[in-house]
Tab-separated table of C-alpha atoms in Angstrom:
chain	number	residue	atom	x	y	z
A	894	UNK	CA	-0.039	0.018	0.010
A	895	UNK	CA	1.574	3.357	-1.018
A	896	UNK	CA	2.656	5.645	1.818
A	897	UNK	CA	0.199	8.441	2.505
A	898	UNK	CA	1.409	11.828	1.494
A	899	UNK	CA	2.281	14.191	4.429
A	900	UNK	CA	-0.395	16.819	4.989
A	901	UNK	CA	0.497	20.491	4.586
A	902	UNK	CA	-2.535	21.692	6.469
A	903	UNK	CA	-0.535	23.126	9.375
A	904	UNK	CA	1.866	26.034	9.628
A	905	UNK	CA	4.523	23.667	10.970
A	906	UNK	CA	4.155	21.147	8.150
A	907	UNK	CA	4.621	23.927	5.544
A	908	UNK	CA	7.870	25.024	7.329
A	909	UNK	CA	9.776	21.860	8.134
A	910	UNK	CA	13.150	23.488	8.481
A	911	UNK	CA	12.085	25.704	11.374
A	912	UNK	CA	12.145	24.850	15.108
A	913	UNK	CA	8.764	23.777	16.552
A	914	UNK	CA	7.313	23.854	20.035
A	915	UNK	CA	6.476	20.258	20.807
A	916	UNK	CA	3.115	19.545	22.565
A	917	UNK	CA	3.465	18.343	26.141
A	918	UNK	CA	2.908	14.589	26.774
A	919	UNK	CA	2.067	13.004	30.141
A	920	UNK	CA	4.209	10.019	31.166
A	921	UNK	CA	2.585	6.849	32.565
A	922	UNK	CA	2.684	6.751	36.387
A	923	UNK	CA	2.583	3.920	38.883
A	924	UNK	CA	-0.111	3.686	41.567
A	925	UNK	CA	2.397	4.746	44.288
A	926	UNK	CA	3.426	7.747	42.304
A	927	UNK	CA	-0.166	8.716	41.764
A	928	UNK	CA	-0.948	8.425	45.409
A	929	UNK	CA	2.125	10.523	46.332
A	930	UNK	CA	1.304	13.198	43.813
A	931	UNK	CA	-2.380	13.248	45.053
A	932	UNK	CA	-1.138	13.960	48.633
A	933	UNK	CA	1.175	16.646	47.394
A	934	UNK	CA	-1.635	18.110	45.300
A	935	UNK	CA	-3.878	18.180	48.364
A	936	UNK	CA	-1.217	20.017	50.329
A	937	UNK	CA	-0.577	22.500	47.508
A	938	UNK	CA	-4.380	23.121	47.290
A	939	UNK	CA	-4.469	23.817	51.049
A	940	UNK	CA	-1.569	26.272	50.761
A	941	UNK	CA	-3.223	27.839	47.715
A	942	UNK	CA	-6.450	28.345	49.650
A	943	UNK	CA	-4.493	30.068	52.471
A	944	UNK	CA	-2.801	32.304	49.911
A	945	UNK	CA	-5.992	33.222	48.271
A	946	UNK	CA	-7.498	34.081	51.618
A	947	UNK	CA	-4.735	36.482	52.383
A	948	UNK	CA	-4.992	37.983	48.868
A	949	UNK	CA	-8.763	38.350	49.304
A	950	UNK	CA	-8.143	40.274	52.556
A	951	UNK	CA	-5.759	42.536	50.668
A	952	UNK	CA	-8.358	43.250	47.994
A	953	UNK	CA	-10.913	44.073	50.606
A	954	UNK	CA	-8.490	46.544	52.179
A	955	UNK	CA	-7.653	47.981	48.749
A	956	UNK	CA	-11.382	48.359	47.947
A	957	UNK	CA	-11.845	50.252	51.134
A	958	UNK	CA	-8.809	52.382	50.438
A	959	UNK	CA	-10.273	53.288	47.009
A	960	UNK	CA	-13.580	54.361	48.630
A	961	UNK	CA	-11.784	56.465	51.317
A	962	UNK	CA	-9.584	58.161	48.742
A	963	UNK	CA	-12.515	58.920	46.442
A	964	UNK	CA	-14.493	60.379	49.244
A	965	UNK	CA	-11.546	62.375	50.633
A	966	UNK	CA	-10.525	63.896	47.292
A	967	UNK	CA	-14.027	64.105	45.782
A	968	UNK	CA	-13.197	61.795	42.888
A	969	UNK	CA	-14.968	58.839	41.307
A	970	UNK	CA	-13.895	55.408	42.526
A	971	UNK	CA	-13.050	54.265	39.003
A	972	UNK	CA	-10.671	57.219	38.647
A	973	UNK	CA	-8.820	56.233	41.850
A	974	UNK	CA	-8.791	52.567	40.830
A	975	UNK	CA	-7.131	53.467	37.454
A	976	UNK	CA	-4.475	55.494	39.252
A	977	UNK	CA	-3.653	52.710	41.580
A	978	UNK	CA	-3.475	50.143	38.746
A	979	UNK	CA	-1.722	52.437	36.271
A	980	UNK	CA	1.419	50.238	35.695
A	981	UNK	CA	2.995	49.378	32.324
A	982	UNK	CA	2.411	45.791	31.318
A	983	UNK	CA	5.323	45.580	28.847
A	984	UNK	CA	8.466	43.979	30.253
A	985	UNK	CA	12.013	43.829	29.193
A	986	UNK	CA	13.324	40.480	28.105
A	987	UNK	CA	15.157	38.562	30.829
A	988	UNK	CA	18.796	37.843	30.234
A	989	UNK	CA	19.864	34.167	30.482
A	990	UNK	CA	21.605	34.358	33.896
A	991	UNK	CA	23.401	31.330	35.388
A	992	UNK	CA	20.863	30.758	38.056
A	993	UNK	CA	18.024	30.184	35.538
A	994	UNK	CA	20.425	28.166	33.352
A	995	UNK	CA	21.213	25.812	36.289
A	996	UNK	CA	17.544	25.430	37.127
A	997	UNK	CA	16.647	24.645	33.530
A	998	UNK	CA	19.411	22.056	33.227
A	999	UNK	CA	18.196	20.493	36.512
A	1000	UNK	CA	14.689	20.328	35.152
A	1001	UNK	CA	15.820	18.622	31.912
A	1002	UNK	CA	17.843	15.898	33.831
A	1003	UNK	CA	14.949	15.334	36.261
A	1004	UNK	CA	12.460	14.814	33.459
A	1005	UNK	CA	14.738	12.459	31.539
A	1006	UNK	CA	15.306	10.395	34.722
A	1007	UNK	CA	11.604	10.503	35.721
A	1008	UNK	CA	12.639	11.853	39.089
A	1009	UNK	CA	9.548	13.363	40.609
A	1010	UNK	CA	11.305	14.560	43.814
A	1011	UNK	CA	13.823	16.450	41.781
A	1012	UNK	CA	11.057	18.093	39.780
A	1013	UNK	CA	9.483	19.251	43.014
A	1014	UNK	CA	12.766	20.877	43.899
A	1015	UNK	CA	12.841	22.591	40.637
A	1016	UNK	CA	9.231	23.852	41.048
A	1017	UNK	CA	9.958	25.138	44.562
A	1018	UNK	CA	13.261	26.653	43.447
A	1019	UNK	CA	16.877	26.033	44.446
A	1020	UNK	CA	18.120	27.394	47.686
A	1021	UNK	CA	20.938	29.934	47.574
A	1022	UNK	CA	23.270	27.414	49.329
A	1023	UNK	CA	22.464	24.718	46.748
A	1024	UNK	CA	23.133	27.113	43.852
A	1025	UNK	CA	26.457	28.329	45.282
A	1026	UNK	CA	27.600	24.718	45.726
A	1027	UNK	CA	26.704	23.809	42.113
A	1028	UNK	CA	28.268	26.958	40.784
A	1029	UNK	CA	31.495	26.422	42.641
A	1030	UNK	CA	31.917	23.001	41.088
A	1031	UNK	CA	31.337	24.146	37.485
A	1032	UNK	CA	33.969	25.053	34.937
A	1033	UNK	CA	33.621	28.118	32.633
A	1034	UNK	CA	32.876	25.850	29.682
A	1035	UNK	CA	30.007	24.177	31.651
A	1036	UNK	CA	28.605	27.588	32.589
A	1037	UNK	CA	28.711	28.718	28.895
A	1038	UNK	CA	27.038	25.489	27.832
A	1039	UNK	CA	24.163	25.929	30.300
A	1040	UNK	CA	23.666	29.554	29.276
A	1041	UNK	CA	23.612	28.559	25.608
A	1042	UNK	CA	21.174	25.717	26.386
A	1043	UNK	CA	18.784	28.081	28.136
A	1044	UNK	CA	19.117	30.687	25.374
A	1045	UNK	CA	18.195	28.007	22.775
A	1046	UNK	CA	15.156	26.922	24.799
A	1047	UNK	CA	13.971	30.547	25.075
A	1048	UNK	CA	14.408	31.146	21.360
A	1049	UNK	CA	12.068	28.238	20.656
A	1050	UNK	CA	9.514	29.481	23.229
A	1051	UNK	CA	9.445	32.904	21.529
A	1052	UNK	CA	9.782	31.886	17.833
A	1053	UNK	CA	9.199	28.128	17.651
A	1054	UNK	CA	6.432	27.199	15.183
A	1055	UNK	CA	3.216	25.916	16.767
A	1056	UNK	CA	2.732	22.224	15.772
A	1057	UNK	CA	-1.043	22.075	15.575
A	1058	UNK	CA	-3.645	24.537	14.178
A	1059	UNK	CA	-5.310	24.534	17.585
A	1060	UNK	CA	-2.219	25.677	19.408
A	1061	UNK	CA	-1.592	28.250	16.604
A	1062	UNK	CA	-5.094	29.694	16.997
A	1063	UNK	CA	-4.818	29.804	20.746
A	1064	UNK	CA	-1.407	31.559	20.601
A	1065	UNK	CA	-2.800	34.131	18.186
A	1066	UNK	CA	-5.880	34.763	20.280
A	1067	UNK	CA	-3.919	35.174	23.607
A	1068	UNK	CA	-1.277	37.470	21.964
A	1069	UNK	CA	-4.049	39.681	20.489
A	1070	UNK	CA	-5.759	39.897	23.935
A	1071	UNK	CA	-2.509	40.826	25.610
A	1072	UNK	CA	-1.879	43.540	22.965
A	1073	UNK	CA	-5.384	44.749	23.484
A	1074	UNK	CA	-4.832	45.305	27.192
A	1075	UNK	CA	-1.678	47.248	26.501
A	1076	UNK	CA	-3.400	49.438	23.984
A	1077	UNK	CA	-6.224	50.223	26.456
A	1078	UNK	CA	-3.704	51.012	29.282
A	1079	UNK	CA	-1.708	53.235	26.791
A	1080	UNK	CA	-4.808	55.264	26.032
A	1081	UNK	CA	-5.530	55.658	29.771
A	1082	UNK	CA	-1.969	56.885	30.387
A	1083	UNK	CA	-1.421	59.047	27.271
A	1084	UNK	CA	-4.714	59.477	25.438
A	1085	UNK	CA	-3.135	57.841	22.351
A	1086	UNK	CA	-5.758	55.990	20.326
A	1087	UNK	CA	-4.643	52.969	18.249
A	1088	UNK	CA	-5.756	49.731	16.728
A	1089	UNK	CA	-4.035	46.573	15.582
A	1090	UNK	CA	-5.276	44.034	12.938
A	1091	UNK	CA	-4.389	40.345	12.967
A	1092	UNK	CA	-4.986	37.788	10.257
A	1093	UNK	CA	-3.596	34.409	9.120
A	1094	UNK	CA	-1.102	33.972	6.291
A	1095	UNK	CA	-2.578	30.827	4.872
A	1096	UNK	CA	-6.166	29.793	4.073
A	1097	UNK	CA	-5.888	26.497	6.018
A	1098	UNK	CA	-4.601	28.044	9.241
A	1099	UNK	CA	-7.215	28.271	12.007
A	1100	UNK	CA	-6.239	31.715	13.457
A	1101	UNK	CA	-9.362	33.919	13.474
A	1102	UNK	CA	-8.934	37.400	11.843
A	1103	UNK	CA	-9.244	39.970	14.638
A	1104	UNK	CA	-8.938	43.645	15.362
A	1105	UNK	CA	-8.227	45.226	18.803
A	1106	UNK	CA	-8.359	48.868	19.623
A	1107	UNK	CA	-8.548	51.560	22.364
A	1108	UNK	CA	-11.442	53.960	22.833
A	1109	UNK	CA	-13.382	52.580	19.789
A	1110	UNK	CA	-10.594	53.499	17.350
A	1111	UNK	CA	-12.094	50.962	14.870
A	1112	UNK	CA	-14.868	53.596	14.221
A	1113	UNK	CA	-12.251	55.371	12.109
A	1114	UNK	CA	-12.903	53.031	9.153
A	1115	UNK	CA	-16.581	53.734	9.099
A	1116	UNK	CA	-16.384	57.441	9.622
A	1117	UNK	CA	-13.377	58.085	7.325
A	1118	UNK	CA	-14.116	55.562	4.544
A	1119	UNK	CA	-17.735	54.719	4.872
A	1120	UNK	CA	-16.910	51.039	5.320
A	1121	UNK	CA	-16.949	48.868	8.446
A	1122	UNK	CA	-13.755	47.607	9.921
A	1123	UNK	CA	-14.790	43.993	9.219
A	1124	UNK	CA	-14.586	44.868	5.399
A	1125	UNK	CA	-11.108	46.103	5.778
A	1126	UNK	CA	-10.229	43.019	7.969
A	1127	UNK	CA	-11.610	40.794	5.191
A	1128	UNK	CA	-9.433	42.471	2.541
A	1129	UNK	CA	-6.393	42.244	4.859
A	1130	UNK	CA	-7.101	38.582	5.251
A	1131	UNK	CA	-7.437	37.993	1.452
A	1132	UNK	CA	-4.256	39.952	0.787
A	1133	UNK	CA	-2.306	38.129	3.478
A	1134	UNK	CA	-3.403	34.629	2.329
A	1135	UNK	CA	-2.326	35.259	-1.254
A	1136	UNK	CA	0.784	37.340	-0.540
A	1137	UNK	CA	3.172	34.372	-0.726
A	1138	UNK	CA	1.538	32.700	-3.698
A	1139	UNK	CA	3.804	31.787	-6.576
A	1140	UNK	CA	2.216	33.076	-9.815
A	1141	UNK	CA	3.656	30.110	-11.802
A	1142	UNK	CA	1.666	27.779	-9.530
A	1143	UNK	CA	-1.504	29.761	-9.478
A	1144	UNK	CA	-3.516	26.858	-10.892
A	1145	UNK	CA	-2.246	24.036	-8.781
A	1146	UNK	CA	-4.572	22.232	-6.294
A	1147	UNK	CA	-3.303	24.117	-3.232
A	1148	UNK	CA	-3.954	27.533	-4.865
A	1149	UNK	CA	-7.365	26.643	-6.188
A	1150	UNK	CA	-8.327	25.274	-2.751
A	1151	UNK	CA	-6.997	28.470	-1.130
A	1152	UNK	CA	-9.077	30.652	-3.451
A	1153	UNK	CA	-12.215	28.543	-2.807
A	1154	UNK	CA	-11.883	28.889	0.899
A	1155	UNK	CA	-11.442	32.714	0.595
A	1156	UNK	CA	-14.494	33.026	-1.618
A	1157	UNK	CA	-16.596	31.069	0.843
A	1158	UNK	CA	-15.379	33.278	3.721
A	1159	UNK	CA	-16.088	36.337	1.660
A	1160	UNK	CA	-19.664	35.237	1.098
A	1161	UNK	CA	-20.181	34.310	4.757
A	1162	UNK	CA	-18.919	37.599	6.048
A	1163	UNK	CA	-21.048	39.544	3.505
A	1164	UNK	CA	-24.080	37.591	4.800
A	1165	UNK	CA	-23.068	38.438	8.422
A	1166	UNK	CA	-22.423	42.129	7.735
A	1167	UNK	CA	-25.753	43.076	9.271
A	1168	UNK	CA	-24.390	42.011	12.662
A	1169	UNK	CA	-21.432	44.362	12.557
């Protein structure tokens, strides 16, 4: 029986030369291991409940503080709340320091050996004394190797291709939501209005076209051009999905399939325009 041709329906399959982020797989566990983990999970749940109770007390105190400040300064509570929460969400990239490199290497070895107790140590964090002992027994070459290993892992985390269409769509959605939060906070801090548009680059990808904005900046499309933002988003999607097409292969099966999908989407969005 002839071997089935590999599917090119995912972003990862179409880019075999690029690094990918492998999906997580759970290893089979013995009954004793499951029982031990169940007990540890119960203890963590108890500690988590205690933490949440303290956090809840903090929020109650904060809520009362907001009310007191609003009353004292004759301001609305939402205004005081925004001032208290007005922190920038963007963060600088962490450098690959030796501490993190040692923890990462410890985690790799513990997983390879199936050592649950070692993994617990990694989750809880190394003590300062343990780290200093490990560091003192390492050569410069070993330190460079661990730093390079951690840098490679982080590169895959930031730029590694998503293996499945489901993980691709989830990544796109979460990133768009994160950017949306930053745009809203930027407007609150500076009054700068902005929008960002997101769309897939291949018709078979499952990422949903999306637009995020601050202070209803998407109304710009309707008021300036007389067209809804969804019409511009559709055009952006069509342009993006055909941008990398090779004209010499315009009539092959993949290209025809891509055009059919886009035509169907065009018709569906036209039918749904009344909901915009």
